Amino acid sequence: MTFNISSHWMNKLKSYKLLLSLLLCMILWLINLSLGSVSIPVDHLLQRLLGIPFPSDSWEIIVMEYRLPKSLTAILAGIGLTISGLQMQTFFRNPLAGPYVLGISSGAGLGVALLSMAGSAFGWQFLAGSGNYWSAIIAASLGSIAVLVMMGLAAWKVRDSMTLLIVGLMFGSAASSLITLLAYFSAAEELKMFTIWSMGNLGNTGWEKLGLLSGAVLLGLVPALASVKAYNAMLLGENYAVSMGINFQRLRWSMIVSTGILTGSITAFCGPIAFIGIAVPHLTRLLFKTNNHTLLFPAAALLGILVLLVCDSISQLPGMATSLPINAVTTAFGAPLIIWLIMRRNFSEEF
Amino acid sequence: MDGKDKMTAANFPAIHAEELELGYRSAQGLNLLASGVSFDLHRGELTCLMGPNGVGKSTLLKAILHQHPPLKGSIFLENEEVRQLSDRERARKVAVVLTEKIPAGAMTVHELVALGRVPHTGWWGQLSPQDRSVVKRVMDITRITQLAGKKLAALSDGQRQTALIARALAQDSPILILDEPTAHLDLTNRFEIMYLLRDLAKKAGKAILVVTHDLEVAMETADTLWLMEAGKALQQGSPEDLMIQGGIQSLLPGDKWQIDPESGKIRLKDPPNLPQIEGPIHLSHWIRNVFRKNPELTRPERIVVRDQPFGIRLFFADRTEELNGIAEMIRFLQQ
């Protein structure tokens, strides 16, 4: 009886935490919209939501054309990367797994590297239009899809998940070595363009691209949500999961497709965003004290949004003419936080 | 679990296997572990499967679970062929307790047991009131209700094993398969777990198959023993029959070891020309044990041991010696 009461309260507590996270997300979203080189007061933002126009036209342009799409991109990327990382960590039963372990970011990187640097390396001219961001998106998508197809072939051939993990890492290394080669032969300006792409950027998605990105993220979330129960069963390991009637092969394909679409599309539009996908699932487990994916999925998505919005707000703090690269912020502010959380308690036991 | 199920299922065995060939096909060719394996597993019985390492016990379990189908032959779970069952249907018929470590230490006992409901819940895995009542009932049966909120990492080995059994019970399947559930457990826990399983077989009418290396525990608790021996058919029978008829001796290939027919324990074979030992049986037994362990000791012609006060008298051809303890006797005979 005492247990029933305490479990009831625990569940209540967890729903409150979820609600609190949602509230924090909304507050941070407003703060994110208000901060930047031009500071826009929150009360004006709220009034704008109610239909009262901004006192200045430039504010309207700043918010509608730049800050709002950027914050929405941060929200989508926060959800997508975190849910990918969570799926990978549970599927591979490996706390170091993240959205990029299957080599998808390296594939996208290779695509962009070919686009931006192959010109001077091979004397190709047909890719000269690399200043156009659409072509970078297409190149990154093609790169991710290529890696995804190769991973699919590997997954079809080998049944063991550890082998799959190693194959993914090797694909990533191979792609990185090709990028290094291209970088070695490319001109300084192209190299800088690629380097900036690889630092991540949430601000390059206009409304049109945002529509595509949100479609892709929604599509990628479907197989993840359909496998919530299977991921819970996977907590006991593959053999127990199979003994409970989980179709392991189906789960594996759903994991590959879901994380492929999510990380592939986000990397294509925003570049490889470091840290979020690996760290936020751990953060969620520590803060919500649960391994249950019915709770972890929404909680991790909310915390992913939260963390990425905070990082984005930091990157555009007032007083700075330009914004910092998002990866510098996610890693610099996120890594110490995670180290602190992990050192606090017996981390591997919690995982 | 209820009586009606038991009635309809009574006509056929819980598991029926015919002429199984177990082994692995690899690039190097066929690795045949066992052939001609046929058996019936019945409801209401605790069956122990024994055999040396590498004889194919785990492969047999995998065949029943359809994780590694047999090379030949067929297996029926309650009259339905296992390869024709869906994953979910199979999970509703067989639940397992495996030897592997549970990776998730942060999970609570209640969460673990609730996972047993996976084959019965909807896509989101939400527990219905009926699921909750099953979880509560199996935690009562296995007496771990007071552990419900504890994390798995904080449990003792015996408690963790009981929680895993509870999880398997929550799956509400007529068949329960356990792979070495008493390994790593202390003496009392070994018997506690096995009597719990025996109780479940008798009261809940489950068909329970336990793979074990623990002969003592198997003799004490099993209704049926299955003995697997490399290249031979599965020997089946009551443990007592197999002991009396010497079938159990097949677990011990070679002539170094033997099974004590009285205690059912494995021990070294008696060395030749043991001295004659006289005295109460519970004392002479341990004197004999000393000579089995230490074949290098000088052997007197006759030993008389007495109780209250304890004393040992050694008779040699030319003299006798009076000693007050077994350690003293060993030291004396080593000279």
Short mmCIF file of C-alpha atoms in Angstrom, two decimals, chain A residues 76-275:
data_model
loop_
_atom_site.label_atom_id
_atom_site.label_comp_id
_atom_site.label_asym_id
_atom_site.label_seq_id
_atom_site.Cartn_x
_atom_site.Cartn_y
_atom_site.Cartn_z
CA LEU A 76 13.05 20.97 -34.46
CA ALA A 77 16.77 20.20 -34.20
CA GLY A 78 16.51 19.87 -30.42
CA ILE A 79 13.72 17.32 -30.73
CA GLY A 80 15.23 15.39 -33.64
CA LEU A 81 18.78 15.07 -32.37
CA THR A 82 17.75 14.14 -28.84
CA ILE A 83 15.25 11.51 -29.95
CA SER A 84 17.87 10.05 -32.33
CA GLY A 85 20.48 9.90 -29.59
CA LEU A 86 18.06 8.32 -27.15
CA GLN A 87 17.12 5.62 -29.66
CA MET A 88 20.77 4.86 -30.40
CA GLN A 89 21.74 4.67 -26.73
CA THR A 90 18.94 2.29 -25.87
CA PHE A 91 19.27 0.19 -28.99
CA PHE A 92 23.02 -0.30 -28.71
CA ARG A 93 22.91 -0.34 -24.90
CA ASN A 94 25.85 2.04 -25.08
CA PRO A 95 26.02 5.34 -23.18
CA LEU A 96 28.47 6.76 -25.73
CA ALA A 97 26.15 6.26 -28.69
CA GLY A 98 24.67 9.37 -30.25
CA PRO A 99 22.85 10.43 -33.41
CA TYR A 100 26.07 10.42 -35.41
CA VAL A 101 27.40 6.91 -34.61
CA LEU A 102 26.04 5.51 -37.85
CA GLY A 103 28.25 7.94 -39.78
CA ILE A 104 25.41 10.11 -41.04
CA SER A 105 27.03 13.45 -40.19
CA SER A 106 30.27 12.36 -41.85
CA GLY A 107 28.31 11.39 -44.95
CA ALA A 108 26.59 14.78 -45.00
CA GLY A 109 29.95 16.43 -44.39
CA LEU A 110 31.46 14.57 -47.29
CA GLY A 111 28.64 15.74 -49.52
CA VAL A 112 29.20 19.36 -48.55
CA ALA A 113 32.98 18.97 -48.75
CA LEU A 114 32.65 17.64 -52.29
CA LEU A 115 30.42 20.58 -53.14
CA SER A 116 32.57 23.28 -51.62
CA MET A 117 36.09 21.95 -52.06
CA ALA A 118 36.12 19.52 -54.99
CA GLY A 119 36.16 22.49 -57.34
CA SER A 120 39.81 23.25 -56.78
CA ALA A 121 40.81 19.73 -55.82
CA PHE A 122 39.69 18.18 -59.10
CA GLY A 123 39.20 21.26 -61.24
CA TRP A 124 35.45 20.61 -61.38
CA GLN A 125 33.48 23.66 -62.35
CA PHE A 126 29.91 22.49 -62.34
CA LEU A 127 29.67 22.86 -58.58
CA ALA A 128 30.69 26.48 -58.66
CA GLY A 129 27.39 27.65 -57.25
CA SER A 130 28.20 26.50 -53.74
CA GLY A 131 27.42 29.89 -52.29
CA ASN A 132 23.77 28.96 -52.68
CA TYR A 133 22.59 27.34 -49.50
CA TRP A 134 20.15 25.08 -51.29
CA SER A 135 22.98 23.29 -53.01
CA ALA A 136 24.66 22.66 -49.64
CA ILE A 137 21.42 21.16 -48.35
CA ILE A 138 21.12 18.93 -51.38
CA ALA A 139 24.75 17.85 -51.14
CA ALA A 140 24.44 17.07 -47.43
CA SER A 141 21.21 15.15 -48.01
CA LEU A 142 22.81 13.09 -50.78
CA GLY A 143 25.78 12.37 -48.51
CA SER A 144 23.55 11.24 -45.61
CA ILE A 145 21.39 9.15 -47.91
CA ALA A 146 24.46 7.46 -49.36
CA VAL A 147 25.71 6.54 -45.87
CA LEU A 148 22.23 5.45 -44.87
CA VAL A 149 21.97 3.14 -47.87
CA MET A 150 25.37 1.63 -47.07
CA MET A 151 24.34 1.16 -43.44
CA GLY A 152 21.17 -0.48 -44.65
CA LEU A 153 23.18 -2.93 -46.71
CA ALA A 154 25.45 -3.60 -43.73
CA ALA A 155 22.45 -4.12 -41.45
CA TRP A 156 20.96 -6.51 -43.94
CA LYS A 157 24.20 -8.50 -43.99
CA VAL A 158 25.11 -8.59 -40.28
CA ARG A 159 22.72 -9.35 -37.47
CA ASP A 160 24.87 -8.34 -34.52
CA SER A 161 24.28 -4.80 -33.22
CA MET A 162 27.84 -4.32 -32.00
CA THR A 163 29.12 -5.09 -35.50
CA LEU A 164 26.67 -2.55 -36.89
CA LEU A 165 27.98 0.07 -34.47
CA ILE A 166 31.58 -0.59 -35.53
CA VAL A 167 30.67 -0.52 -39.23
CA GLY A 168 28.95 2.85 -38.67
CA LEU A 169 32.01 4.26 -36.94
CA MET A 170 34.23 2.99 -39.77
CA PHE A 171 32.00 4.61 -42.40
CA GLY A 172 32.35 7.83 -40.45
CA SER A 173 36.14 7.52 -40.31
CA ALA A 174 36.39 6.73 -44.01
CA ALA A 175 34.25 9.75 -44.90
CA SER A 176 36.34 11.96 -42.61
CA SER A 177 39.54 10.83 -44.27
CA LEU A 178 38.10 11.73 -47.67
CA ILE A 179 37.15 15.14 -46.30
CA THR A 180 40.71 15.60 -45.00
CA LEU A 181 42.07 14.76 -48.43
CA LEU A 182 39.73 17.23 -50.10
CA ALA A 183 40.63 19.89 -47.53
CA TYR A 184 44.32 19.33 -48.14
CA PHE A 185 43.96 20.11 -51.85
CA SER A 186 41.43 22.90 -51.60
CA ALA A 187 41.83 26.66 -51.57
CA ALA A 188 41.75 28.60 -48.32
CA GLU A 189 38.43 30.27 -49.01
CA GLU A 190 36.63 27.00 -49.78
CA LEU A 191 38.18 25.44 -46.73
CA LYS A 192 36.79 28.23 -44.59
CA MET A 193 33.36 27.79 -46.12
CA PHE A 194 33.38 24.11 -45.25
CA THR A 195 34.72 24.76 -41.76
CA ILE A 196 31.93 27.24 -41.10
CA TRP A 197 29.37 24.74 -42.33
CA SER A 198 30.77 22.14 -39.94
CA MET A 199 30.34 24.53 -37.01
CA GLY A 200 26.59 24.30 -37.37
CA ASN A 201 24.14 27.08 -38.09
CA LEU A 202 20.52 27.34 -37.05
CA GLY A 203 19.96 30.65 -38.83
CA ASN A 204 20.04 29.60 -42.45
CA THR A 205 16.56 28.13 -42.67
CA GLY A 206 13.99 30.46 -44.11
CA TRP A 207 10.28 29.63 -44.02
CA GLU A 208 10.44 27.51 -47.15
CA LYS A 209 13.26 25.33 -45.84
CA LEU A 210 11.60 25.22 -42.44
CA GLY A 211 8.55 23.59 -44.00
CA LEU A 212 10.70 20.86 -45.47
CA LEU A 213 12.67 20.37 -42.26
CA SER A 214 9.57 20.10 -40.09
CA GLY A 215 8.07 17.59 -42.53
CA ALA A 216 11.22 15.48 -42.33
CA VAL A 217 11.39 15.66 -38.54
CA LEU A 218 7.74 14.64 -38.19
CA LEU A 219 8.31 11.76 -40.59
CA GLY A 220 11.38 10.66 -38.64
CA LEU A 221 9.51 10.75 -35.34
CA VAL A 222 6.81 8.33 -36.51
CA PRO A 223 8.91 5.11 -36.40
CA ALA A 224 10.42 6.23 -33.07
CA LEU A 225 7.04 6.74 -31.44
CA ALA A 226 5.77 3.47 -32.89
CA SER A 227 8.62 1.64 -31.13
CA VAL A 228 8.32 3.08 -27.62
CA LYS A 229 7.31 -0.26 -26.13
CA ALA A 230 10.07 -2.10 -27.98
CA TYR A 231 12.65 0.34 -26.62
CA ASN A 232 11.40 -0.32 -23.10
CA ALA A 233 11.77 -4.05 -23.67
CA MET A 234 15.28 -3.45 -25.05
CA LEU A 235 16.29 -2.16 -21.62
CA LEU A 236 16.62 -5.81 -20.60
CA GLY A 237 18.80 -6.60 -23.61
CA GLU A 238 18.07 -8.09 -27.01
CA ASN A 239 17.35 -11.65 -25.86
CA TYR A 240 14.78 -10.67 -23.26
CA ALA A 241 13.17 -8.26 -25.72
CA VAL A 242 12.80 -11.05 -28.29
CA SER A 243 11.41 -13.39 -25.63
CA MET A 244 8.73 -10.79 -24.93
CA GLY A 245 7.60 -10.86 -28.54
CA ILE A 246 9.52 -7.83 -29.82
CA ASN A 247 10.42 -8.13 -33.48
CA PHE A 248 14.08 -7.24 -33.21
CA GLN A 249 14.71 -6.91 -36.94
CA ARG A 250 11.79 -4.55 -37.32
CA LEU A 251 13.03 -2.46 -34.42
CA ARG A 252 16.47 -2.28 -35.99
CA TRP A 253 15.13 -1.04 -39.29
CA SER A 254 12.84 1.43 -37.57
CA MET A 255 15.85 2.74 -35.60
CA ILE A 256 17.96 3.13 -38.75
CA VAL A 257 15.18 4.81 -40.71
CA SER A 258 14.10 7.11 -37.89
CA THR A 259 17.57 8.31 -36.89
CA GLY A 260 18.58 8.47 -40.54
CA ILE A 261 15.75 10.81 -41.47
CA LEU A 262 16.05 12.90 -38.30
CA THR A 263 19.81 13.41 -38.19
CA GLY A 264 20.16 13.41 -41.96
CA SER A 265 17.66 16.22 -42.45
CA ILE A 266 18.86 18.27 -39.48
CA THR A 267 22.50 17.93 -40.54
CA ALA A 268 21.57 18.89 -44.08
CA PHE A 269 19.83 22.09 -42.96
CA CYS A 270 21.90 23.10 -39.94
CA GLY A 271 25.22 21.30 -40.25
CA PRO A 272 26.43 18.77 -37.70
CA ILE A 273 25.26 20.03 -34.31
CA ALA A 274 27.48 18.58 -31.65
CA PHE A 275 26.77 17.43 -28.11
#
